[in-house]
XYZ file of C-alpha atoms in Angstrom:
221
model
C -75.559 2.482 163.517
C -76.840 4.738 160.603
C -79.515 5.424 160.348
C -79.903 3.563 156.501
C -78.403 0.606 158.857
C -81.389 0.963 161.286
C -83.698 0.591 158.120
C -82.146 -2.195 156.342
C -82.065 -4.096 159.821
C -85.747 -3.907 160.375
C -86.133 -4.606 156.419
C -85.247 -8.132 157.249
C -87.159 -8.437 159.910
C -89.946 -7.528 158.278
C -89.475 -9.673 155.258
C -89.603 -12.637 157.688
C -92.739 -11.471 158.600
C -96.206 -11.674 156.634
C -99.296 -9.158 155.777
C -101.463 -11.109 158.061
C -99.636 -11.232 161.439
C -98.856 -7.286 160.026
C -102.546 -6.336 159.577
C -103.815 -7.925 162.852
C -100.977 -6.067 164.750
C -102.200 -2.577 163.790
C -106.000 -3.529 163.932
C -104.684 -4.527 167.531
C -103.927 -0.681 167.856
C -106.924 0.237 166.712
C -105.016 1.434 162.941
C -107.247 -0.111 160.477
C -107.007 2.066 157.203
C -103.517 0.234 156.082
C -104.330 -2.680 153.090
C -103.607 -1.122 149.976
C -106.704 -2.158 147.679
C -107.097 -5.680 147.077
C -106.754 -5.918 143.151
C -102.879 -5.015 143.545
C -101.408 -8.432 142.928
C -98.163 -9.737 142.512
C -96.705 -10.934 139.767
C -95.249 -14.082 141.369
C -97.726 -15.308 143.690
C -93.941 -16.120 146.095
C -92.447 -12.893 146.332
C -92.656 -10.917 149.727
C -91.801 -7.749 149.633
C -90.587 -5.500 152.460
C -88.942 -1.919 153.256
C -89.338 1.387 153.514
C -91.236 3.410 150.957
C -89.911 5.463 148.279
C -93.102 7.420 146.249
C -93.692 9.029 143.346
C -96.789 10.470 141.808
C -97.075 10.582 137.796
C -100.451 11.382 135.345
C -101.259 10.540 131.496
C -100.051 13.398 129.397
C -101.409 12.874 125.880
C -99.300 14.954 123.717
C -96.182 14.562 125.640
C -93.236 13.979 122.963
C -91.472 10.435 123.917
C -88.454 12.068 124.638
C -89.937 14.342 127.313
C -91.616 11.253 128.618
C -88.421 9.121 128.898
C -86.430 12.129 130.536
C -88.827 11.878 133.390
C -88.982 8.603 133.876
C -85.274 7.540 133.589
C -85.041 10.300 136.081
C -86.934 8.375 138.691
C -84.658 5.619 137.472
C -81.718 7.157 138.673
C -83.132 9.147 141.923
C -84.770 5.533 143.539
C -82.912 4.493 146.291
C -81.378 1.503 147.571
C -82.847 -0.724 149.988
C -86.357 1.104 149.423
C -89.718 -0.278 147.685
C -91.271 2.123 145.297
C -94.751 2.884 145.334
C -96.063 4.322 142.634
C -99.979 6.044 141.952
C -99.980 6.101 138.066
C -103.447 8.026 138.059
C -104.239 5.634 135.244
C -106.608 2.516 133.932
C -104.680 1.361 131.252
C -100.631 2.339 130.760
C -98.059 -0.211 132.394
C -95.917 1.740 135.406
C -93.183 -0.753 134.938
C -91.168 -3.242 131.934
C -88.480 -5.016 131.861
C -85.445 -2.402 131.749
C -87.224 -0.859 134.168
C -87.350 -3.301 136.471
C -83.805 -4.471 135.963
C -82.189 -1.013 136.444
C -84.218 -0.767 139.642
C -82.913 -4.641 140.763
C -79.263 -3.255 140.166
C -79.604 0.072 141.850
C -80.779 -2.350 145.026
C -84.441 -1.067 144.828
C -86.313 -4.079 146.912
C -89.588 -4.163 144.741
C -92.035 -1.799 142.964
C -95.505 -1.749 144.216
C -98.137 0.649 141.626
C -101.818 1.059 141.052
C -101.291 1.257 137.619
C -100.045 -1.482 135.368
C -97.065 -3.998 134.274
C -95.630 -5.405 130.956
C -92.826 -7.438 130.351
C -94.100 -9.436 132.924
C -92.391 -12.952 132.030
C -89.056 -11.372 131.802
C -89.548 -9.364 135.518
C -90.865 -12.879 136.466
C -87.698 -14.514 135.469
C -85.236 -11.841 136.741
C -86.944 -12.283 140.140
C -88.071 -8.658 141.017
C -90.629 -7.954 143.066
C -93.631 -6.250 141.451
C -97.138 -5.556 142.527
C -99.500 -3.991 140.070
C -103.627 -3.749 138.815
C -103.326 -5.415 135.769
C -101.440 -5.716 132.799
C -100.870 -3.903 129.806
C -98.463 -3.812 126.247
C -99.167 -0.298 126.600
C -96.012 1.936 128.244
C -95.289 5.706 129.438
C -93.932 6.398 126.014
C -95.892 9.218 124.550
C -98.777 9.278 127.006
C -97.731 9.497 130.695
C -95.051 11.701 133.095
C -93.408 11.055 136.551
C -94.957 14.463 138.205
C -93.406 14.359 142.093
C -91.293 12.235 143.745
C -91.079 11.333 147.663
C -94.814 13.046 148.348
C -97.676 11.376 150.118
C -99.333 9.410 147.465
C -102.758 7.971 147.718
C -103.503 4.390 146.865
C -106.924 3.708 146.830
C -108.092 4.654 150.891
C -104.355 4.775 151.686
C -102.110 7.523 151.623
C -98.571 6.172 152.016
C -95.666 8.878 153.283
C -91.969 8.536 152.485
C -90.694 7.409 156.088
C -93.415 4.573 155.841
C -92.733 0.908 155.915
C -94.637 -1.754 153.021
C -95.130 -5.582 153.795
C -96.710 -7.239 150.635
C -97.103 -10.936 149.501
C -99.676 -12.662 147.935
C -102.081 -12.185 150.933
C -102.120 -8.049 150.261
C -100.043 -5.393 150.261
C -99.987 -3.640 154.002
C -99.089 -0.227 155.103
C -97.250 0.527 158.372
C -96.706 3.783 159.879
C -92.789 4.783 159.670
C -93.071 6.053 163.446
C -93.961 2.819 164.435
C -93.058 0.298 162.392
C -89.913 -1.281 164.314
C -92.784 -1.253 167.656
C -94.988 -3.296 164.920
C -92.375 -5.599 163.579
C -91.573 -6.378 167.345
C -95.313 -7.302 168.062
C -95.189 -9.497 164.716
C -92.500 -11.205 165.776
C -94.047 -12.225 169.361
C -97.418 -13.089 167.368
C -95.464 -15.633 165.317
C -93.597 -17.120 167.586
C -97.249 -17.701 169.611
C -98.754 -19.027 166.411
C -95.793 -21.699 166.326
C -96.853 -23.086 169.776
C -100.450 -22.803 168.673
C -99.625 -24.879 165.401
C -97.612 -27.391 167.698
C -100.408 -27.618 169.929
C -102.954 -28.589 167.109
C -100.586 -31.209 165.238
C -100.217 -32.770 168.528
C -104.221 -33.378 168.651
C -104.668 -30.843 171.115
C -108.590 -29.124 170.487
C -108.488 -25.481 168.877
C -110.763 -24.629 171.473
C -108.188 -25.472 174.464
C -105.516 -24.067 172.385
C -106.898 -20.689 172.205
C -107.683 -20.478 175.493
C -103.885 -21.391 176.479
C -102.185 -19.202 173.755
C -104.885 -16.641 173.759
C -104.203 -16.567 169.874
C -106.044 -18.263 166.927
């Protein structure tokens, strides 16, 4: 197995998962610096996102001709990979990191989802087309004229977070959660054992059995 197989295997897993069971996992290890700041929300409260990170890094450039602009940003257009989720620090309060082209170039190149501190327009059409995006707000306002893709595949920081290419990315309406690439498939394996404990605890308490008890059996609540 490749090792893009090995990745796209524990993808799924991980999309079957959910930022919760993720979060408690690593606090479990003691990891606690891994929820991407809370105002990144999704722009379909039903999409769950998973994979391995793909980054880039951009900042505004007043000035910058719309060409230039474009150049650099259909560039990260055709360097995102497949199977990936791109997360993107826009070092900016008020220009959209993602539109509709965008986001259907990135759909057909077999980019999983785009999560960004920055912001999003188009939104109804990215809502329709069913690609995941997590952003800060939204804005008409786009990279045209006034902002550059800088690096690509750095560390990237994202509010407390820095987020490494090699990482994994859980997000859903709960939060967007960072795991460690070393030890993500150890993670998704501890998930996995959490939720299939929090099935017998959810049998347990819709057959009338008291949380209390319940806990103590499962250990889990």
């Amino acid at each position: 197995m490749t090792d893009n197989d090995k990745k796209a295997a524990l993808t799924e897993r991980l999309a079957k998962c959910y930022s919760g069971a993720v979060y408690d996992a690593l606090r479990e290890r003691g990891i606690d610096n891994t929820v991407l700041p809370k105002d990144i929300r999704p722009i379909d409260d039903t999409h769950v996102l998973a994979g391995p990170v793909f980054t880039i890094s951009g900042t505004p450039k007043p000035g910058i001709s719309a060409d230039d602009a474009l150049l650099a940003w259909t560039g990260f257009l055709s360097t995102a990979p497949s199977g990936h989720v791109v997360v993107c620090n826009g070092h900016t309060d008020d220009i959209a990191m993602m539109g509709e082209l965008s986001a259907e170039t990135l759909q057909m190149r077999g980019v999983r989802g785009y999560v960004t501190n920055g912001g999003c327009r188009d939104s109804n059409f990215i809502r329709n087309i069913g690609f995941p995006v997590f952003h800060r707000f939204y804005t008409a306002r786009d990279v045209v004229g006034a902002w550059s893709v800088d690096k690509m595949e750095v560390p990237v920081q994202i509010g407390d977070v820095v987020v490494k290419p090699g990482d994994f990315l859980i997000a859903d309406i709960d939060g967007a959660i960072l795991i460690p690439g070393e030890i993500a498939e150890e993670i998704v394996v501890e998930v996995e054992e959490v939720m299939n404990t929090e099935n017998k605890v959810r049998s347990a308490i819709r057959s009338g059995t008291d949380p209390k008890e319940a806990y103590l059996t499962y250990g889990r609540f």
